[in-house]
PDB file of C-alpha atoms and ligand atoms in Angstrom:
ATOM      1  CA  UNK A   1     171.180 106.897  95.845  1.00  0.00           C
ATOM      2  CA  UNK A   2     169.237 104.011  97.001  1.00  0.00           C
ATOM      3  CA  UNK A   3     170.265 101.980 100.123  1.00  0.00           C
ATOM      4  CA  UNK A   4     168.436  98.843 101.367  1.00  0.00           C
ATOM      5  CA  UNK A   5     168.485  97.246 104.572  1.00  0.00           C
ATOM      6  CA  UNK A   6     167.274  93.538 105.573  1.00  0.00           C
ATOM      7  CA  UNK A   7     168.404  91.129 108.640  1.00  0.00           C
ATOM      8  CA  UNK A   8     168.915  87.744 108.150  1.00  0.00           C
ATOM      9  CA  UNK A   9     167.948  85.468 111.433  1.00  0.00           C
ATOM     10  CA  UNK A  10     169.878  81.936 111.898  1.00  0.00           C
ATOM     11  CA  UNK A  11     169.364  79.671 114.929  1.00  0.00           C
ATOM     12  CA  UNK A  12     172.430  76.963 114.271  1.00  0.00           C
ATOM     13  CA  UNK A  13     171.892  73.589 116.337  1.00  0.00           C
ATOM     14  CA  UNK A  14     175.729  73.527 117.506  1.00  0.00           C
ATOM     15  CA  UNK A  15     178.232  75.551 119.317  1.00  0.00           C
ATOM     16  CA  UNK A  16     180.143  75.993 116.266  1.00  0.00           C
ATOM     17  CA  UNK A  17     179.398  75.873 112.190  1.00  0.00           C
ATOM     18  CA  UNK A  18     180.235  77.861 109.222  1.00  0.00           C
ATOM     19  CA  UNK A  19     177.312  78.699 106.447  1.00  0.00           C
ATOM     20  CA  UNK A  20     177.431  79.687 102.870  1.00  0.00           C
ATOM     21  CA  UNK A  21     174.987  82.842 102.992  1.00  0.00           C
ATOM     22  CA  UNK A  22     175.938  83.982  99.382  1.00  0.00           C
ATOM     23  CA  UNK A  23     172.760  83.124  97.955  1.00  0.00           C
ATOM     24  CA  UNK A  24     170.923  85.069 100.581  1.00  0.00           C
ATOM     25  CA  UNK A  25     172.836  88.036 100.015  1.00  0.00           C
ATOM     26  CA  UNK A  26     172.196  87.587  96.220  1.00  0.00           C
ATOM     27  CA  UNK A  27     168.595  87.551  97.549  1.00  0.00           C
ATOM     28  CA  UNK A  28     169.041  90.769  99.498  1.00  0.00           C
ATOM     29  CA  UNK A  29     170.980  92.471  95.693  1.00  0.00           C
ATOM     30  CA  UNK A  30     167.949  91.212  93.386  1.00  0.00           C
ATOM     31  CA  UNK A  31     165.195  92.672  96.196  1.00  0.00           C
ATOM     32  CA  UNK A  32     167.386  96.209  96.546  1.00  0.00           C
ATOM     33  CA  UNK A  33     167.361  96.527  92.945  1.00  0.00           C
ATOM     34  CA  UNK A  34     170.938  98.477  93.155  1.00  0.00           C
ATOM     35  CA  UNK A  35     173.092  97.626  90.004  1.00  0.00           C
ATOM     36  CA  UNK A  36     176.518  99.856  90.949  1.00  0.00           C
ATOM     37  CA  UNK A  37     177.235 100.364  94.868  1.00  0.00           C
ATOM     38  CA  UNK A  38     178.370  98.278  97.919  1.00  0.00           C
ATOM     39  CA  UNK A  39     177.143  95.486 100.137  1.00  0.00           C
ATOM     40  CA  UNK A  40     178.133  95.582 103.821  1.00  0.00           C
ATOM     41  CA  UNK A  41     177.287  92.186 105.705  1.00  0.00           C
ATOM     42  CA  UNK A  42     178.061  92.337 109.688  1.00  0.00           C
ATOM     43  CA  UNK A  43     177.500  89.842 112.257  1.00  0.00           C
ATOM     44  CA  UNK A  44     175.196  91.393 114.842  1.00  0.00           C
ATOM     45  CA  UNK A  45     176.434  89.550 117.818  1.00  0.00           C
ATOM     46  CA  UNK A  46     179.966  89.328 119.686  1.00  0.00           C
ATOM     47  CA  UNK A  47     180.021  85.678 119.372  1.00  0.00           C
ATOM     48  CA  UNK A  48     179.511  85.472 115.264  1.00  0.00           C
ATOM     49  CA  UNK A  49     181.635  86.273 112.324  1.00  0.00           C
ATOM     50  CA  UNK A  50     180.939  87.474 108.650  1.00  0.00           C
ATOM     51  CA  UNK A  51     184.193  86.703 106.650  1.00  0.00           C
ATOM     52  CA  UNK A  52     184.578  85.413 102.628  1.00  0.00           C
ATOM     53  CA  UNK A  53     186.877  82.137 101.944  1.00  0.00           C
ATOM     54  CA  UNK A  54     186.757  79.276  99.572  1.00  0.00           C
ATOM     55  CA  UNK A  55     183.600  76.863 100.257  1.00  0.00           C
ATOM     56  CA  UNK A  56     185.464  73.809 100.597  1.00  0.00           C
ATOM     57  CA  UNK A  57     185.083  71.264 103.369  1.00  0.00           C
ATOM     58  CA  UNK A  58     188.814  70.446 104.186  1.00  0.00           C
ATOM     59  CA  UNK A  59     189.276  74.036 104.858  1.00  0.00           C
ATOM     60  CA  UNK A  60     186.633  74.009 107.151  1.00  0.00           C
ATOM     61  CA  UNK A  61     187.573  71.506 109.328  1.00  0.00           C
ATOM     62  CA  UNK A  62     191.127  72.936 109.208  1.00  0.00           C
ATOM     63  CA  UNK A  63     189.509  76.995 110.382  1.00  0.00           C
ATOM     64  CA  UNK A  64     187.701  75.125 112.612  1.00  0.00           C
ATOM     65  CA  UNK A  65     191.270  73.235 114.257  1.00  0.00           C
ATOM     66  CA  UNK A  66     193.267  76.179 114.006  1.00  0.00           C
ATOM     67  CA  UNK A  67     190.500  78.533 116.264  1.00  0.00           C
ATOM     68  CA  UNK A  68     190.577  75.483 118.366  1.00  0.00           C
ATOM     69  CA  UNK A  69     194.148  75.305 118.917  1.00  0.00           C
ATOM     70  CA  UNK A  70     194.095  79.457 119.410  1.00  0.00           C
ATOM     71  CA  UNK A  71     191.564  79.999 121.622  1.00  0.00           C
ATOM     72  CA  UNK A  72     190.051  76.356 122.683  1.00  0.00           C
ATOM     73  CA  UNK A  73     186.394  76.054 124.605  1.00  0.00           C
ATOM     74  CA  UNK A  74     187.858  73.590 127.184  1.00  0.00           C
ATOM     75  CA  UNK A  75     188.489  73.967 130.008  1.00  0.00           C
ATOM     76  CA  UNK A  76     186.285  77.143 130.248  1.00  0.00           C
ATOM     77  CA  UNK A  77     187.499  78.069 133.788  1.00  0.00           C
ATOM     78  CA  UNK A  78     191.138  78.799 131.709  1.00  0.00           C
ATOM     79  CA  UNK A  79     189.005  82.454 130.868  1.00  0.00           C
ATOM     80  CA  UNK A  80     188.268  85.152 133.210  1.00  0.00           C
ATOM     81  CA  UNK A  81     185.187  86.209 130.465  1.00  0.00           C
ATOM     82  CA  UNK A  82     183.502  83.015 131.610  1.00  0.00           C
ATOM     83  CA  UNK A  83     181.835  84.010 135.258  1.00  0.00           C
ATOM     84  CA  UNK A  84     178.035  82.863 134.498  1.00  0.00           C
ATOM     85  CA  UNK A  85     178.640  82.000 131.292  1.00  0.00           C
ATOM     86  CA  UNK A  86     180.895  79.888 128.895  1.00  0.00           C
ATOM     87  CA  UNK A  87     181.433  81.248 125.586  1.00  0.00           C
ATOM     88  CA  UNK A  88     185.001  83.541 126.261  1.00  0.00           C
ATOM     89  CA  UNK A  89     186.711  81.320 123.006  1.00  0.00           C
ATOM     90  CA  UNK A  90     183.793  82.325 121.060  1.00  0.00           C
ATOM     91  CA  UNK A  91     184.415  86.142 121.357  1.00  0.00           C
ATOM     92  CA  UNK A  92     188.192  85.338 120.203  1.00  0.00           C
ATOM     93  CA  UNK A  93     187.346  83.402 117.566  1.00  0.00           C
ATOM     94  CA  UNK A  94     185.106  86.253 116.185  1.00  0.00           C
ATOM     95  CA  UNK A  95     188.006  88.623 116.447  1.00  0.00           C
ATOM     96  CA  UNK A  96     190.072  86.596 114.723  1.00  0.00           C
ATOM     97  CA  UNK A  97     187.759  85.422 111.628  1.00  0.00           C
ATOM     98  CA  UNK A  98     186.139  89.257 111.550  1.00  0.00           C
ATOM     99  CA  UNK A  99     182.691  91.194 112.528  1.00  0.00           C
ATOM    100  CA  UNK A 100     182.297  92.054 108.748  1.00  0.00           C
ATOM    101  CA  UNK A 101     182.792  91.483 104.915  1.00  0.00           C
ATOM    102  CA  UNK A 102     181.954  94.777 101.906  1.00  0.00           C
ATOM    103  CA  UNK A 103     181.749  93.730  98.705  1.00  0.00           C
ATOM    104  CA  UNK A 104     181.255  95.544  95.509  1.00  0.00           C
ATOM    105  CA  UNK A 105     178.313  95.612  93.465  1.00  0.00           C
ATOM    106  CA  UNK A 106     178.619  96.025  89.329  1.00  0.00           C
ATOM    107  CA  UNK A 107     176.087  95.304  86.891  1.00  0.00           C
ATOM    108  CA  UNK A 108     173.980  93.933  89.549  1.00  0.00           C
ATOM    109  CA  UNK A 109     176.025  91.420  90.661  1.00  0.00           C
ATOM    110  CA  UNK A 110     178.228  90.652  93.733  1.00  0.00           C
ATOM    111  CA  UNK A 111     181.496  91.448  92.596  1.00  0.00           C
ATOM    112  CA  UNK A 112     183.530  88.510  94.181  1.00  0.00           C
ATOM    113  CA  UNK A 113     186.449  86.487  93.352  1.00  0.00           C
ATOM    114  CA  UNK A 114     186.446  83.367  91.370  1.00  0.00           C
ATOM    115  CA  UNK A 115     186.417  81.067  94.377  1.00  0.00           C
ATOM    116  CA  UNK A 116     184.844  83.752  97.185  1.00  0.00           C
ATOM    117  CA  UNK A 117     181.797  83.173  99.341  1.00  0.00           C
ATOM    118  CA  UNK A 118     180.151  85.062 101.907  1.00  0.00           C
ATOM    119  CA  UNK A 119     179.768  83.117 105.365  1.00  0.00           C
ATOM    120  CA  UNK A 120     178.405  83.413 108.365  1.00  0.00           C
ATOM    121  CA  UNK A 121     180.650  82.142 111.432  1.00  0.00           C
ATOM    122  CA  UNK A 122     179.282  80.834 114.479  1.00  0.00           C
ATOM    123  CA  UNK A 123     180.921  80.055 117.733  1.00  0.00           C
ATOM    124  CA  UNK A 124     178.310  80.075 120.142  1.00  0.00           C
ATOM    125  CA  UNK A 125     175.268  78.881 118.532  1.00  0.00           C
ATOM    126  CA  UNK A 126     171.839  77.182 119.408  1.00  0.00           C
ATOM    127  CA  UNK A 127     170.215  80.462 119.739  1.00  0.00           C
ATOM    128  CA  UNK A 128     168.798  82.792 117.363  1.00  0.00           C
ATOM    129  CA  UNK A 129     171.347  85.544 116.181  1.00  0.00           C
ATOM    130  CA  UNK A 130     171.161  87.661 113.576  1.00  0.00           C
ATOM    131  CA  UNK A 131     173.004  88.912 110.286  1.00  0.00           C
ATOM    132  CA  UNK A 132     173.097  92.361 108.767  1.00  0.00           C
ATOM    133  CA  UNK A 133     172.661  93.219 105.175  1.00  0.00           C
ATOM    134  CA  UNK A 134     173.133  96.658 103.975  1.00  0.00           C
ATOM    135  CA  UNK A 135     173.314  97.355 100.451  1.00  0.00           C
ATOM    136  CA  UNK A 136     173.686 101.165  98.952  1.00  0.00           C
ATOM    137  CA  UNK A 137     174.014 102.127  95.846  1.00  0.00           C
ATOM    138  CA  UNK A 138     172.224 103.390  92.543  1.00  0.00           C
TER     139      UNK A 138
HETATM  140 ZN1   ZN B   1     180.396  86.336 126.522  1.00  0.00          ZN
END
């Protein structure tokens, strides 16, 4: 069995933003070399999701409502999380959208649905956080 590890860094401007990081994971697949096995890919950080969905813009904005109307930033005193800092909403919203996504690997390629992509969540951005790719497999 061969296993492969990597982490991917991402430093997002804003507070909030999704990212396609399927091609970076396809990345991570060609460099492993594996051909049959599974891909893990986990947020590192209690503030940042991993999940699959459609890549499409309107759905965006509507994920990015919904967690608003759920667990909303303002006012940030509404949270007993938020003595010295400010980011209680974002650790719901990761709970909610999930830590981490497997997929399966065949014939060297991620085995996804015809409309899935891997992305990375954030909710408390402008910092560097980082994503975990682990990949094993033969
Ligand atoms: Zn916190």
């Amino acid at each position: 069995m061969k296993t492969y590890r990597k982490e991917l860094w991402f430093h997002i401007p804003t507070r909030r933003a999704f990212v396609n990081i399927t091609p970076q994971v396809n990345e991570c697949l060609k460099e492993s070399g594996i051909k049959e096995g599974l891909v893990l890919v986990n947020a590192m950080h209690i503030t940042a999701s991993v999940f699959i969905n459609d890549d499409e813009s309107g759905l965006h904005h509507d994920f990015e409502v919904w967690l608003e109307k759920l667990a909303p930033h303002e006012p940030v005193r509404q949270y007993q999380h938020n003595v010295g800092e400010d980011n209680a909403d974002a650790h719901l919203k990761r709970q909610i959208m999930g830590r981490e996504v497997v997929v399966a690997i065949t014939e060297g390629r991620l085995d996804l649905g015809p409309w899935e992509q891997i992305f990375y969540g954030e909710f408390d951005g402008r910092r560097r956080k980082r994503v975990l790719v682990k990949i094993i497999g033969q």
